[in-house]
PDB file of C-alpha atoms in Angstrom:
ATOM      1  CA  UNK A   1     162.839  83.485-128.770  1.00  0.00           C
ATOM      2  CA  UNK A   2     165.564  82.494-131.272  1.00  0.00           C
ATOM      3  CA  UNK A   3     165.978  80.702-134.672  1.00  0.00           C
ATOM      4  CA  UNK A   4     169.239  78.644-134.853  1.00  0.00           C
ATOM      5  CA  UNK A   5     170.471  77.594-138.420  1.00  0.00           C
ATOM      6  CA  UNK A   6     172.665  74.701-139.273  1.00  0.00           C
ATOM      7  CA  UNK A   7     176.244  75.255-140.253  1.00  0.00           C
ATOM      8  CA  UNK A   8     178.180  75.676-143.254  1.00  0.00           C
ATOM      9  CA  UNK A   9     177.561  73.430-146.060  1.00  0.00           C
ATOM     10  CA  UNK A  10     180.156  72.749-148.914  1.00  0.00           C
ATOM     11  CA  UNK A  11     178.895  70.486-151.780  1.00  0.00           C
ATOM     12  CA  UNK A  12     179.463  69.684-155.317  1.00  0.00           C
ATOM     13  CA  UNK A  13     177.146  70.456-158.132  1.00  0.00           C
ATOM     14  CA  UNK A  14     174.437  67.663-158.580  1.00  0.00           C
ATOM     15  CA  UNK A  15     174.347  66.824-154.992  1.00  0.00           C
ATOM     16  CA  UNK A  16     171.302  67.237-152.600  1.00  0.00           C
ATOM     17  CA  UNK A  17     171.272  69.383-149.343  1.00  0.00           C
ATOM     18  CA  UNK A  18     168.917  70.106-146.618  1.00  0.00           C
ATOM     19  CA  UNK A  19     169.627  72.920-144.270  1.00  0.00           C
ATOM     20  CA  UNK A  20     167.741  73.593-140.928  1.00  0.00           C
ATOM     21  CA  UNK A  21     166.312  76.333-138.857  1.00  0.00           C
ATOM     22  CA  UNK A  22     165.570  75.271-135.212  1.00  0.00           C
ATOM     23  CA  UNK A  23     163.025  77.401-133.587  1.00  0.00           C
ATOM     24  CA  UNK A  24     162.716  77.977-129.726  1.00  0.00           C
ATOM     25  CA  UNK A  25     161.129  80.165-127.030  1.00  0.00           C
ATOM     26  CA  UNK A  26     157.689  80.426-128.730  1.00  0.00           C
ATOM     27  CA  UNK A  27     154.858  78.515-130.021  1.00  0.00           C
ATOM     28  CA  UNK A  28     156.348  77.246-133.317  1.00  0.00           C
ATOM     29  CA  UNK A  29     152.905  76.370-134.761  1.00  0.00           C
ATOM     30  CA  UNK A  30     151.604  79.795-134.627  1.00  0.00           C
ATOM     31  CA  UNK A  31     154.183  81.916-136.543  1.00  0.00           C
ATOM     32  CA  UNK A  32     155.047  81.764-140.235  1.00  0.00           C
ATOM     33  CA  UNK A  33     158.631  81.020-141.135  1.00  0.00           C
ATOM     34  CA  UNK A  34     160.351  82.441-144.312  1.00  0.00           C
ATOM     35  CA  UNK A  35     163.480  81.845-146.154  1.00  0.00           C
ATOM     36  CA  UNK A  36     165.563  84.531-147.704  1.00  0.00           C
ATOM     37  CA  UNK A  37     168.600  84.080-150.135  1.00  0.00           C
ATOM     38  CA  UNK A  38     171.728  86.468-150.065  1.00  0.00           C
ATOM     39  CA  UNK A  39     174.073  85.730-152.839  1.00  0.00           C
ATOM     40  CA  UNK A  40     177.667  87.040-152.389  1.00  0.00           C
ATOM     41  CA  UNK A  41     177.832  90.981-152.596  1.00  0.00           C
ATOM     42  CA  UNK A  42     174.146  91.105-153.388  1.00  0.00           C
ATOM     43  CA  UNK A  43     170.851  91.936-151.756  1.00  0.00           C
ATOM     44  CA  UNK A  44     167.956  90.076-150.073  1.00  0.00           C
ATOM     45  CA  UNK A  45     165.793  87.603-152.139  1.00  0.00           C
ATOM     46  CA  UNK A  46     162.528  86.149-150.899  1.00  0.00           C
ATOM     47  CA  UNK A  47     162.441  82.553-151.422  1.00  0.00           C
ATOM     48  CA  UNK A  48     159.167  81.483-149.530  1.00  0.00           C
ATOM     49  CA  UNK A  49     157.290  81.002-146.631  1.00  0.00           C
ATOM     50  CA  UNK A  50     155.593  78.184-144.647  1.00  0.00           C
ATOM     51  CA  UNK A  51     152.873  78.152-141.901  1.00  0.00           C
ATOM     52  CA  UNK A  52     153.846  75.308-139.462  1.00  0.00           C
ATOM     53  CA  UNK A  53     150.652  74.673-138.351  1.00  0.00           C
ATOM     54  CA  UNK A  54     149.423  73.095-141.674  1.00  0.00           C
ATOM     55  CA  UNK A  55     152.656  73.268-143.780  1.00  0.00           C
ATOM     56  CA  UNK A  56     150.687  75.811-146.152  1.00  0.00           C
ATOM     57  CA  UNK A  57     153.621  76.950-148.499  1.00  0.00           C
ATOM     58  CA  UNK A  58     154.175  79.788-150.916  1.00  0.00           C
ATOM     59  CA  UNK A  59     157.287  80.009-153.090  1.00  0.00           C
ATOM     60  CA  UNK A  60     158.624  83.093-154.793  1.00  0.00           C
ATOM     61  CA  UNK A  61     158.372  82.524-158.614  1.00  0.00           C
ATOM     62  CA  UNK A  62     162.188  82.090-159.068  1.00  0.00           C
ATOM     63  CA  UNK A  63     162.327  79.398-156.482  1.00  0.00           C
ATOM     64  CA  UNK A  64     159.204  77.357-157.223  1.00  0.00           C
ATOM     65  CA  UNK A  65     160.417  73.872-158.389  1.00  0.00           C
ATOM     66  CA  UNK A  66     164.014  74.608-157.283  1.00  0.00           C
ATOM     67  CA  UNK A  67     163.857  74.172-153.609  1.00  0.00           C
ATOM     68  CA  UNK A  68     161.422  72.569-151.053  1.00  0.00           C
ATOM     69  CA  UNK A  69     160.442  74.271-147.898  1.00  0.00           C
ATOM     70  CA  UNK A  70     159.062  71.923-145.023  1.00  0.00           C
ATOM     71  CA  UNK A  71     158.701  71.781-141.142  1.00  0.00           C
ATOM     72  CA  UNK A  72     158.858  69.322-138.556  1.00  0.00           C
ATOM     73  CA  UNK A  73     156.482  70.300-135.810  1.00  0.00           C
ATOM     74  CA  UNK A  74     157.569  67.855-133.305  1.00  0.00           C
ATOM     75  CA  UNK A  75     161.220  69.165-133.713  1.00  0.00           C
ATOM     76  CA  UNK A  76     160.109  72.941-134.134  1.00  0.00           C
ATOM     77  CA  UNK A  77     162.360  73.042-137.053  1.00  0.00           C
ATOM     78  CA  UNK A  78     161.905  74.462-140.545  1.00  0.00           C
ATOM     79  CA  UNK A  79     163.991  73.230-143.636  1.00  0.00           C
ATOM     80  CA  UNK A  80     165.210  74.259-147.047  1.00  0.00           C
ATOM     81  CA  UNK A  81     166.074  71.343-149.395  1.00  0.00           C
ATOM     82  CA  UNK A  82     167.562  71.160-152.836  1.00  0.00           C
ATOM     83  CA  UNK A  83     167.482  67.815-154.725  1.00  0.00           C
ATOM     84  CA  UNK A  84     170.162  69.072-157.285  1.00  0.00           C
ATOM     85  CA  UNK A  85     172.561  71.930-156.249  1.00  0.00           C
ATOM     86  CA  UNK A  86     173.969  74.179-158.957  1.00  0.00           C
ATOM     87  CA  UNK A  87     177.075  76.479-158.599  1.00  0.00           C
ATOM     88  CA  UNK A  88     174.613  79.420-158.545  1.00  0.00           C
ATOM     89  CA  UNK A  89     172.911  78.077-155.331  1.00  0.00           C
ATOM     90  CA  UNK A  90     175.985  79.380-153.658  1.00  0.00           C
ATOM     91  CA  UNK A  91     174.760  81.998-151.051  1.00  0.00           C
ATOM     92  CA  UNK A  92     173.995  82.846-147.427  1.00  0.00           C
ATOM     93  CA  UNK A  93     170.461  81.449-146.646  1.00  0.00           C
ATOM     94  CA  UNK A  94     168.484  82.992-143.767  1.00  0.00           C
ATOM     95  CA  UNK A  95     165.178  81.855-141.948  1.00  0.00           C
ATOM     96  CA  UNK A  96     163.136  84.404-140.524  1.00  0.00           C
ATOM     97  CA  UNK A  97     159.960  84.901-138.287  1.00  0.00           C
ATOM     98  CA  UNK A  98     157.363  87.648-138.485  1.00  0.00           C
ATOM     99  CA  UNK A  99     156.398  89.858-135.382  1.00  0.00           C
ATOM    100  CA  UNK A 100     152.847  88.710-135.432  1.00  0.00           C
ATOM    101  CA  UNK A 101     151.211  85.401-134.322  1.00  0.00           C
ATOM    102  CA  UNK A 102     149.199  83.944-137.198  1.00  0.00           C
ATOM    103  CA  UNK A 103     149.801  86.791-139.459  1.00  0.00           C
ATOM    104  CA  UNK A 104     152.662  88.342-141.555  1.00  0.00           C
ATOM    105  CA  UNK A 105     154.344  91.789-141.081  1.00  0.00           C
ATOM    106  CA  UNK A 106     157.896  92.882-140.151  1.00  0.00           C
ATOM    107  CA  UNK A 107     160.421  89.963-139.699  1.00  0.00           C
ATOM    108  CA  UNK A 108     162.011  90.612-136.321  1.00  0.00           C
ATOM    109  CA  UNK A 109     163.605  87.158-135.620  1.00  0.00           C
ATOM    110  CA  UNK A 110     166.184  86.110-137.794  1.00  0.00           C
ATOM    111  CA  UNK A 111     168.587  83.045-137.811  1.00  0.00           C
ATOM    112  CA  UNK A 112     172.202  83.556-137.921  1.00  0.00           C
ATOM    113  CA  UNK A 113     172.367  82.503-141.544  1.00  0.00           C
ATOM    114  CA  UNK A 114     173.822  79.164-143.252  1.00  0.00           C
ATOM    115  CA  UNK A 115     176.470  79.409-145.908  1.00  0.00           C
ATOM    116  CA  UNK A 116     176.110  77.150-148.724  1.00  0.00           C
ATOM    117  CA  UNK A 117     179.002  76.845-151.198  1.00  0.00           C
ATOM    118  CA  UNK A 118     178.446  74.636-154.378  1.00  0.00           C
ATOM    119  CA  UNK A 119     181.778  73.966-156.205  1.00  0.00           C
ATOM    120  CA  UNK A 120     183.239  71.058-157.946  1.00  0.00           C
TER     121      UNK A 120
ATOM    122  CA  UNK B   1     154.978  90.564-158.746  1.00  0.00           C
ATOM    123  CA  UNK B   2     155.641  93.881-156.984  1.00  0.00           C
ATOM    124  CA  UNK B   3     158.817  95.466-157.923  1.00  0.00           C
ATOM    125  CA  UNK B   4     160.685  97.678-155.213  1.00  0.00           C
ATOM    126  CA  UNK B   5     163.355 100.072-156.039  1.00  0.00           C
ATOM    127  CA  UNK B   6     165.523 102.464-153.748  1.00  0.00           C
ATOM    128  CA  UNK B   7     167.466 105.542-153.996  1.00  0.00           C
ATOM    129  CA  UNK B   8     170.265 106.361-153.738  1.00  0.00           C
ATOM    130  CA  UNK B   9     172.141 103.001-154.063  1.00  0.00           C
ATOM    131  CA  UNK B  10     174.617 104.415-151.806  1.00  0.00           C
ATOM    132  CA  UNK B  11     175.479 107.543-149.967  1.00  0.00           C
ATOM    133  CA  UNK B  12     178.145 109.047-147.788  1.00  0.00           C
ATOM    134  CA  UNK B  13     177.494 111.423-144.993  1.00  0.00           C
ATOM    135  CA  UNK B  14     178.954 112.896-141.895  1.00  0.00           C
ATOM    136  CA  UNK B  15     178.208 112.037-138.301  1.00  0.00           C
ATOM    137  CA  UNK B  16     175.244 114.309-137.100  1.00  0.00           C
ATOM    138  CA  UNK B  17     173.879 114.715-140.550  1.00  0.00           C
ATOM    139  CA  UNK B  18     170.283 113.867-141.423  1.00  0.00           C
ATOM    140  CA  UNK B  19     169.948 111.116-144.000  1.00  0.00           C
ATOM    141  CA  UNK B  20     167.019 110.192-146.158  1.00  0.00           C
ATOM    142  CA  UNK B  21     166.413 107.003-148.135  1.00  0.00           C
ATOM    143  CA  UNK B  22     163.613 106.461-150.792  1.00  0.00           C
ATOM    144  CA  UNK B  23     161.710 103.259-151.560  1.00  0.00           C
ATOM    145  CA  UNK B  24     159.246 103.025-154.287  1.00  0.00           C
ATOM    146  CA  UNK B  25     156.777 100.225-155.065  1.00  0.00           C
ATOM    147  CA  UNK B  26     155.716  99.393-158.618  1.00  0.00           C
ATOM    148  CA  UNK B  27     151.947  99.348-157.298  1.00  0.00           C
ATOM    149  CA  UNK B  28     149.994 100.505-154.309  1.00  0.00           C
ATOM    150  CA  UNK B  29     151.009  98.617-151.167  1.00  0.00           C
ATOM    151  CA  UNK B  30     149.148 100.832-148.730  1.00  0.00           C
ATOM    152  CA  UNK B  31     151.260 100.798-145.710  1.00  0.00           C
ATOM    153  CA  UNK B  32     152.636  97.300-145.875  1.00  0.00           C
ATOM    154  CA  UNK B  33     156.240  98.306-145.872  1.00  0.00           C
ATOM    155  CA  UNK B  34     159.200  97.412-143.806  1.00  0.00           C
ATOM    156  CA  UNK B  35     162.614  98.714-143.249  1.00  0.00           C
ATOM    157  CA  UNK B  36     165.831  96.515-142.392  1.00  0.00           C
ATOM    158  CA  UNK B  37     169.374  97.511-141.478  1.00  0.00           C
ATOM    159  CA  UNK B  38     172.130  94.824-142.340  1.00  0.00           C
ATOM    160  CA  UNK B  39     175.662  94.996-141.430  1.00  0.00           C
ATOM    161  CA  UNK B  40     178.329  92.881-143.005  1.00  0.00           C
ATOM    162  CA  UNK B  41     178.170  89.221-142.093  1.00  0.00           C
ATOM    163  CA  UNK B  42     175.016  89.828-139.988  1.00  0.00           C
ATOM    164  CA  UNK B  43     171.619  88.985-140.335  1.00  0.00           C
ATOM    165  CA  UNK B  44     169.167  91.757-141.087  1.00  0.00           C
ATOM    166  CA  UNK B  45     167.587  93.836-138.357  1.00  0.00           C
ATOM    167  CA  UNK B  46     164.064  95.073-138.393  1.00  0.00           C
ATOM    168  CA  UNK B  47     163.924  98.878-137.977  1.00  0.00           C
ATOM    169  CA  UNK B  48     160.396 100.019-139.149  1.00  0.00           C
ATOM    170  CA  UNK B  49     157.292  97.978-139.665  1.00  0.00           C
ATOM    171  CA  UNK B  50     154.115  98.935-141.488  1.00  0.00           C
ATOM    172  CA  UNK B  51     155.837 102.065-143.024  1.00  0.00           C
ATOM    173  CA  UNK B  52     156.009 104.193-139.769  1.00  0.00           C
ATOM    174  CA  UNK B  53     156.130 102.000-136.719  1.00  0.00           C
ATOM    175  CA  UNK B  54     159.452 101.882-134.878  1.00  0.00           C
ATOM    176  CA  UNK B  55     160.445  98.503-133.671  1.00  0.00           C
ATOM    177  CA  UNK B  56     161.020  97.826-129.969  1.00  0.00           C
ATOM    178  CA  UNK B  57     164.488  98.675-128.940  1.00  0.00           C
ATOM    179  CA  UNK B  58     165.255 100.677-132.071  1.00  0.00           C
ATOM    180  CA  UNK B  59     166.814 104.133-131.789  1.00  0.00           C
ATOM    181  CA  UNK B  60     164.220 107.063-132.192  1.00  0.00           C
ATOM    182  CA  UNK B  61     166.457 108.401-134.640  1.00  0.00           C
ATOM    183  CA  UNK B  62     165.188 106.209-137.264  1.00  0.00           C
ATOM    184  CA  UNK B  63     161.634 107.050-138.548  1.00  0.00           C
ATOM    185  CA  UNK B  64     159.658 106.109-141.464  1.00  0.00           C
ATOM    186  CA  UNK B  65     157.024 107.683-143.646  1.00  0.00           C
ATOM    187  CA  UNK B  66     154.862 107.165-146.599  1.00  0.00           C
ATOM    188  CA  UNK B  67     152.001 105.082-147.938  1.00  0.00           C
ATOM    189  CA  UNK B  68     150.731 103.838-151.255  1.00  0.00           C
ATOM    190  CA  UNK B  69     153.927 103.680-153.612  1.00  0.00           C
ATOM    191  CA  UNK B  70     156.301 106.283-152.036  1.00  0.00           C
ATOM    192  CA  UNK B  71     158.312 105.692-148.830  1.00  0.00           C
ATOM    193  CA  UNK B  72     160.917 107.224-146.895  1.00  0.00           C
ATOM    194  CA  UNK B  73     163.423 106.100-144.255  1.00  0.00           C
ATOM    195  CA  UNK B  74     165.023 108.998-142.252  1.00  0.00           C
ATOM    196  CA  UNK B  75     168.053 108.784-139.990  1.00  0.00           C
ATOM    197  CA  UNK B  76     168.390 111.770-137.879  1.00  0.00           C
ATOM    198  CA  UNK B  77     171.907 112.725-136.425  1.00  0.00           C
ATOM    199  CA  UNK B  78     173.668 109.941-138.182  1.00  0.00           C
ATOM    200  CA  UNK B  79     176.133 107.898-135.830  1.00  0.00           C
ATOM    201  CA  UNK B  80     179.203 105.869-136.902  1.00  0.00           C
ATOM    202  CA  UNK B  81     177.193 102.659-135.953  1.00  0.00           C
ATOM    203  CA  UNK B  82     174.638 103.543-138.664  1.00  0.00           C
ATOM    204  CA  UNK B  83     177.052 102.398-141.214  1.00  0.00           C
ATOM    205  CA  UNK B  84     175.221  99.565-142.904  1.00  0.00           C
ATOM    206  CA  UNK B  85     173.078  98.684-145.956  1.00  0.00           C
ATOM    207  CA  UNK B  86     169.340  99.552-145.688  1.00  0.00           C
ATOM    208  CA  UNK B  87     166.621  97.394-147.416  1.00  0.00           C
ATOM    209  CA  UNK B  88     162.827  98.125-147.671  1.00  0.00           C
ATOM    210  CA  UNK B  89     160.345  95.058-148.116  1.00  0.00           C
ATOM    211  CA  UNK B  90     156.826  95.056-149.262  1.00  0.00           C
ATOM    212  CA  UNK B  91     154.271  92.653-147.697  1.00  0.00           C
ATOM    213  CA  UNK B  92     151.151  93.620-149.521  1.00  0.00           C
ATOM    214  CA  UNK B  93     151.578  90.539-151.961  1.00  0.00           C
ATOM    215  CA  UNK B  94     153.462  87.512-152.066  1.00  0.00           C
ATOM    216  CA  UNK B  95     156.350  87.240-152.944  1.00  0.00           C
ATOM    217  CA  UNK B  96     157.442  89.734-150.285  1.00  0.00           C
ATOM    218  CA  UNK B  97     160.013  91.474-152.386  1.00  0.00           C
ATOM    219  CA  UNK B  98     162.795  93.398-151.083  1.00  0.00           C
ATOM    220  CA  UNK B  99     164.286  96.616-152.556  1.00  0.00           C
ATOM    221  CA  UNK B 100     167.985  96.504-153.851  1.00  0.00           C
ATOM    222  CA  UNK B 101     169.478  98.178-150.905  1.00  0.00           C
ATOM    223  CA  UNK B 102     171.075 101.383-149.981  1.00  0.00           C
ATOM    224  CA  UNK B 103     174.554 101.360-148.674  1.00  0.00           C
ATOM    225  CA  UNK B 104     175.242 104.290-145.943  1.00  0.00           C
ATOM    226  CA  UNK B 105     178.893 105.133-145.288  1.00  0.00           C
ATOM    227  CA  UNK B 106     180.214 107.487-142.608  1.00  0.00           C
ATOM    228  CA  UNK B 107     182.638 110.205-144.000  1.00  0.00           C
TER     229      UNK B 107
END
């Protein structure tokens, strides 16, 4: 069971970006996938969560309207997307999966993280 | 939204010491509380789920307790490998907020 994230992204302000989280080793449709932001030198921030079986998506209030979370079930991949990047989006982004099938409890499977740098 | 606080923000202890970290929720979250360990440049690692359940493969030196709004993570017999930042997380209500973290250093 693993989540493998896409590589480092270096972008300019105003550009768009879509990072990915490829799941393997389990039934993708049966487990929620969450995204978590960690800005340099800071703590963990909950961005949102998606249910791959029906794409039911819930965003944290700070991230609603700022990012889009989606999945492609055929590729067993979750995505985090920005239409217009800002310098303040510079951070490490993690995807994570909970322990329980069809529910949410402790997140025991994490991707390795994707570094996003936004700079002019 | 539920706010999570942790204390202390950092601590320094010796090998073999017992360490306790406190996490407080702004409202009753029953036992919907997780603890994670994070080392620099690495993804968080689940230690404790549902306040007191030890994740498979995690050392029994780690234990969690509490319910409602007040929770404790205890590390018995602190080891050099325990040097890390520890985060609590509530999953009673979305968004599943994290505490600000407690950095544990070894003297």
